[in-house]
Short mmCIF file of C-alpha atoms in Angstrom, two decimals:
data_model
loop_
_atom_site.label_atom_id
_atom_site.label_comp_id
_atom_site.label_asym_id
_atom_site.label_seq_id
_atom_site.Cartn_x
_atom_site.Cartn_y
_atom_site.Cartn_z
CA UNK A 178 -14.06 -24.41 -40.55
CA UNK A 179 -12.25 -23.94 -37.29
CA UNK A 180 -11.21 -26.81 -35.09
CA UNK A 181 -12.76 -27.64 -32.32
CA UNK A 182 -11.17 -27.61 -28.83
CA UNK A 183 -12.54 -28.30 -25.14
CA UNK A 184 -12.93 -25.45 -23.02
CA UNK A 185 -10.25 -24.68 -20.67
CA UNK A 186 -10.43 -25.88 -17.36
CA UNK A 187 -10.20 -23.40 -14.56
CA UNK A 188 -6.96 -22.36 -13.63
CA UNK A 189 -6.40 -23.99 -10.39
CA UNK A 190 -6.39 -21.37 -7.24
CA UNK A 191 -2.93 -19.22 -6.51
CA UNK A 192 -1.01 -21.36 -3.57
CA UNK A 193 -0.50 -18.73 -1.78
CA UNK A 194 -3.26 -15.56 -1.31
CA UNK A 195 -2.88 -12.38 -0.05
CA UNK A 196 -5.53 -13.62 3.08
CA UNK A 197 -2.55 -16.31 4.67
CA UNK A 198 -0.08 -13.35 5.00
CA UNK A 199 -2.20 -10.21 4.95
CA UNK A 200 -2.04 -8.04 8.67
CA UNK A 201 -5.50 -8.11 10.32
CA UNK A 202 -7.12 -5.45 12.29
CA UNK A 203 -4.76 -3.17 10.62
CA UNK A 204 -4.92 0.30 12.34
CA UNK A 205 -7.11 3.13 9.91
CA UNK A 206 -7.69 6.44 10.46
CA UNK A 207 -10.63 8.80 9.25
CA UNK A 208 -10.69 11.71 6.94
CA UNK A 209 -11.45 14.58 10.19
CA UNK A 210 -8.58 12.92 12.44
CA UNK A 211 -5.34 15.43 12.76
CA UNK A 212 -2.38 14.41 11.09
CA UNK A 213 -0.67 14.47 14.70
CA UNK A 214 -3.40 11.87 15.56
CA UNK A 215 -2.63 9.70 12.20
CA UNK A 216 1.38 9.88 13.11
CA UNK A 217 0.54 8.60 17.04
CA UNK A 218 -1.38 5.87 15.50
CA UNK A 219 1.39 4.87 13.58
CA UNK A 220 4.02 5.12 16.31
CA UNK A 221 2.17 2.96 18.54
CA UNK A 222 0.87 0.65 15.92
CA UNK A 223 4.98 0.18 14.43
CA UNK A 224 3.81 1.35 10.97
CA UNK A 225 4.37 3.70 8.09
CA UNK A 226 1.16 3.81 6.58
CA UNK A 227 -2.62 4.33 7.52
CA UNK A 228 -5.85 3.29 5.50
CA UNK A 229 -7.93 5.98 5.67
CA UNK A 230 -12.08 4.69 6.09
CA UNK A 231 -15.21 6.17 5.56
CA UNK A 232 -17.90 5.18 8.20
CA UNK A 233 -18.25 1.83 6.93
CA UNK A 234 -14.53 0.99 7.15
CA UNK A 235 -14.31 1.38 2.97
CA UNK A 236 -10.84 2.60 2.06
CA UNK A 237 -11.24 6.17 0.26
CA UNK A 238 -7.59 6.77 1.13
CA UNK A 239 -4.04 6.72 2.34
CA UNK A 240 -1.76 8.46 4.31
CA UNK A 241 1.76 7.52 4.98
CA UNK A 242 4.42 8.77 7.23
CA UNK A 243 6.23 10.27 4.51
CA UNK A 244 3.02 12.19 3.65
CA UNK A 245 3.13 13.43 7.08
CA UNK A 246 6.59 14.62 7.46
CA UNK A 247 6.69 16.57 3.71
CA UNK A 248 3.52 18.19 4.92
CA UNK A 249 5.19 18.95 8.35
CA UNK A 250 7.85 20.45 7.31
CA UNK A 251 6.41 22.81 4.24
CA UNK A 252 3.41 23.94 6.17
CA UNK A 253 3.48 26.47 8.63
CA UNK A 254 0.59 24.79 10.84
CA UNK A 255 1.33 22.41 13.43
CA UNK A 256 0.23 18.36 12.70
CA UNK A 257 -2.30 19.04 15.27
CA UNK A 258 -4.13 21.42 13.21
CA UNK A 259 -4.02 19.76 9.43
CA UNK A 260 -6.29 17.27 8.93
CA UNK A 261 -5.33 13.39 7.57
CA UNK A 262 -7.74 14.82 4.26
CA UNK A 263 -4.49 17.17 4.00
CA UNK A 264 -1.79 14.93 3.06
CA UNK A 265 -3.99 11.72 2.32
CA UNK A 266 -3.96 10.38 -1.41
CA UNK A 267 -7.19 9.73 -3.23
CA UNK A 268 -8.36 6.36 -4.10
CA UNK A 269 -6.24 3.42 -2.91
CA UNK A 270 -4.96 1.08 -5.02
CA UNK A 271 -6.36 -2.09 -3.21
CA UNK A 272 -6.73 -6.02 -3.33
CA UNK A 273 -9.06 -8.92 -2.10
CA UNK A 274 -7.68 -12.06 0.39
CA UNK A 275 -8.11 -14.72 -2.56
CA UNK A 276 -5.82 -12.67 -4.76
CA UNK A 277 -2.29 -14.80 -5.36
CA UNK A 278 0.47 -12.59 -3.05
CA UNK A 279 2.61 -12.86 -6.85
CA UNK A 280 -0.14 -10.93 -8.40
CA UNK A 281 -0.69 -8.25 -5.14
CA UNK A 282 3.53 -7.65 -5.50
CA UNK A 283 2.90 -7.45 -9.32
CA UNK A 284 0.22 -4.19 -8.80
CA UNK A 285 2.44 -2.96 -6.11
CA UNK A 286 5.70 -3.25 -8.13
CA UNK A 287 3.40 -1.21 -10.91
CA UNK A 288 2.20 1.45 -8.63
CA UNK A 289 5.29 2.06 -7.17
CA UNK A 290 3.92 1.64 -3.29
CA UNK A 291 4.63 -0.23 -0.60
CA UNK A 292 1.13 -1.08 0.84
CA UNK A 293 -2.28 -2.52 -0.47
CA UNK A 294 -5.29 -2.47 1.67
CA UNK A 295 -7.35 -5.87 1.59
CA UNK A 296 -10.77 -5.24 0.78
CA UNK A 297 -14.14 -7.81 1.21
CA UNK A 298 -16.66 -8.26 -1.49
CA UNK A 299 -18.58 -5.49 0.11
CA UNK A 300 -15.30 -3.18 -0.37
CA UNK A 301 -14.84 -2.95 3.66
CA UNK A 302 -11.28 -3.16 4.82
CA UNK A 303 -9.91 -6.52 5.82
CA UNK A 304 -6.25 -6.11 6.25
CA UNK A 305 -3.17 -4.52 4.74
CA UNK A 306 -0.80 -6.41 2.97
CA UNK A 307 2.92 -4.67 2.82
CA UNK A 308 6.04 -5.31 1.04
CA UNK A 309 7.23 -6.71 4.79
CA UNK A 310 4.99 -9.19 4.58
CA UNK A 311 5.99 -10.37 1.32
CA UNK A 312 9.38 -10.39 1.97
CA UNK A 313 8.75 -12.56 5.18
CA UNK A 314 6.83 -14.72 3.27
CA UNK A 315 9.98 -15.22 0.55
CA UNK A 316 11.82 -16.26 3.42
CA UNK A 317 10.15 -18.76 4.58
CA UNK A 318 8.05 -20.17 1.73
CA UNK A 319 10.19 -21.90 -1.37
CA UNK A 320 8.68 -20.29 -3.92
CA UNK A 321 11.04 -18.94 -6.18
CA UNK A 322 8.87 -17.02 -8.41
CA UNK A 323 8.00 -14.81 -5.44
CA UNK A 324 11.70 -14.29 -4.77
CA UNK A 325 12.47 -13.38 -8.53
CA UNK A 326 8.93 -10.96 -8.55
CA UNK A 327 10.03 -9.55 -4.99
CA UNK A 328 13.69 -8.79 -6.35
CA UNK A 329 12.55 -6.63 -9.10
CA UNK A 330 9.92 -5.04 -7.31
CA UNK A 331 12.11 -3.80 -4.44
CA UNK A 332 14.50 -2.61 -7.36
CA UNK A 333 12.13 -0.28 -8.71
CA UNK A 334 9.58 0.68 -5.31
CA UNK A 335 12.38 2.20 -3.91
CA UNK A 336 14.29 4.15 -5.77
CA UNK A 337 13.27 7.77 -6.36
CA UNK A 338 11.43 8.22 -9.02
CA UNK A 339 13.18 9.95 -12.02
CA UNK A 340 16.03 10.64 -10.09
CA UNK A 341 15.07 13.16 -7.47
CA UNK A 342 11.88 14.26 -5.14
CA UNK A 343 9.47 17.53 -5.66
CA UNK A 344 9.02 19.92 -2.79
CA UNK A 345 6.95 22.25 -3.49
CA UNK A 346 7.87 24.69 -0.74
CA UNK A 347 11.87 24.51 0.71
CA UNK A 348 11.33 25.15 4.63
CA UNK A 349 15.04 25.31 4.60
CA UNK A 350 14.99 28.65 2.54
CA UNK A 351 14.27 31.72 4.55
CA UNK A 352 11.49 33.31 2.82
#
């Protein structure tokens, strides 16, 4: 026969969740909206990347301003007449406030990206949680597991992956 042991208690909550550090009222754009629109709202807002809602404010999307300047530059259309469904991504890779901030660096260091919308129990967007944040959050909290889990993230988010970027189209290359 086996042994008997107690249950587990419940792991106690993470210190620190993705809700204390997480940007509120983060600025979104919709599917229809130009991409010249999505790049405005960025440049006012001081940010690189957009949540893209449905009607209800669920993320279905993302669009960042690297997705708008490869787009710009290999299309022939202006930004004011390509849509954000153009150059957004599909379904965001997202997280919830009471998530620990160690395990929302851990799914962005395995994504590769730089941003997580914050979603509600009913999936409608709370907030956006960036690799800024984190990193301002290293600084001033003592927790050195985040600082050790932020090192190695930043290590791998940003360099190119395998070496070099895909155009599809070079704009540079007279046709």
């Amino acid at each position: 026969m086996g042994e008997w042991s107690a249950p587990r208690p419940p792991e106690p909550p993470p210190a620190l969740v993705v809700g204390q550090i997480m940007t509120r009222n983060a600025r979104t754009c919709r599917p229809e909206d130009t991409l010249a629109a999505a790049a405005a709202a960025m440049c006012e807002a001081d940010c690189r990347f957009l949540p893209v809602v449905d009607g209800k404010r669920r993320p279905i999307g993302v669009v960042t301003d690297g997705d708008i300047c490869l787009l710009g530059s290999t299309s022939r259309r202006s930004l004011g007449d390509m849509s954000v469904r153009d150059a957004m991504s599909g379904t965001p890779t997202t997280c919830r406030p009471g998530d620990g901030v160690l395990a929302a660096l851990k799914l962005m260091r395995q994504r590769r990206i730089r941003h997580l919308p914050v979603v509600g129990e009913e999936g409608v967007l709370e907030g956006v949680v960036s690799l800024t944040d984190l990193v301002l959050c290293a600084e001033e909290e003592s927790f050195e597991p985040l600082r050790q889990e932020l090192a190695c993230a930043l290590r791998e988010i940003l360099q190119k992956h395998e070496g070099q970027r895909v155009i599809e189209h070079n704009p540079f290359v007279e046709d």
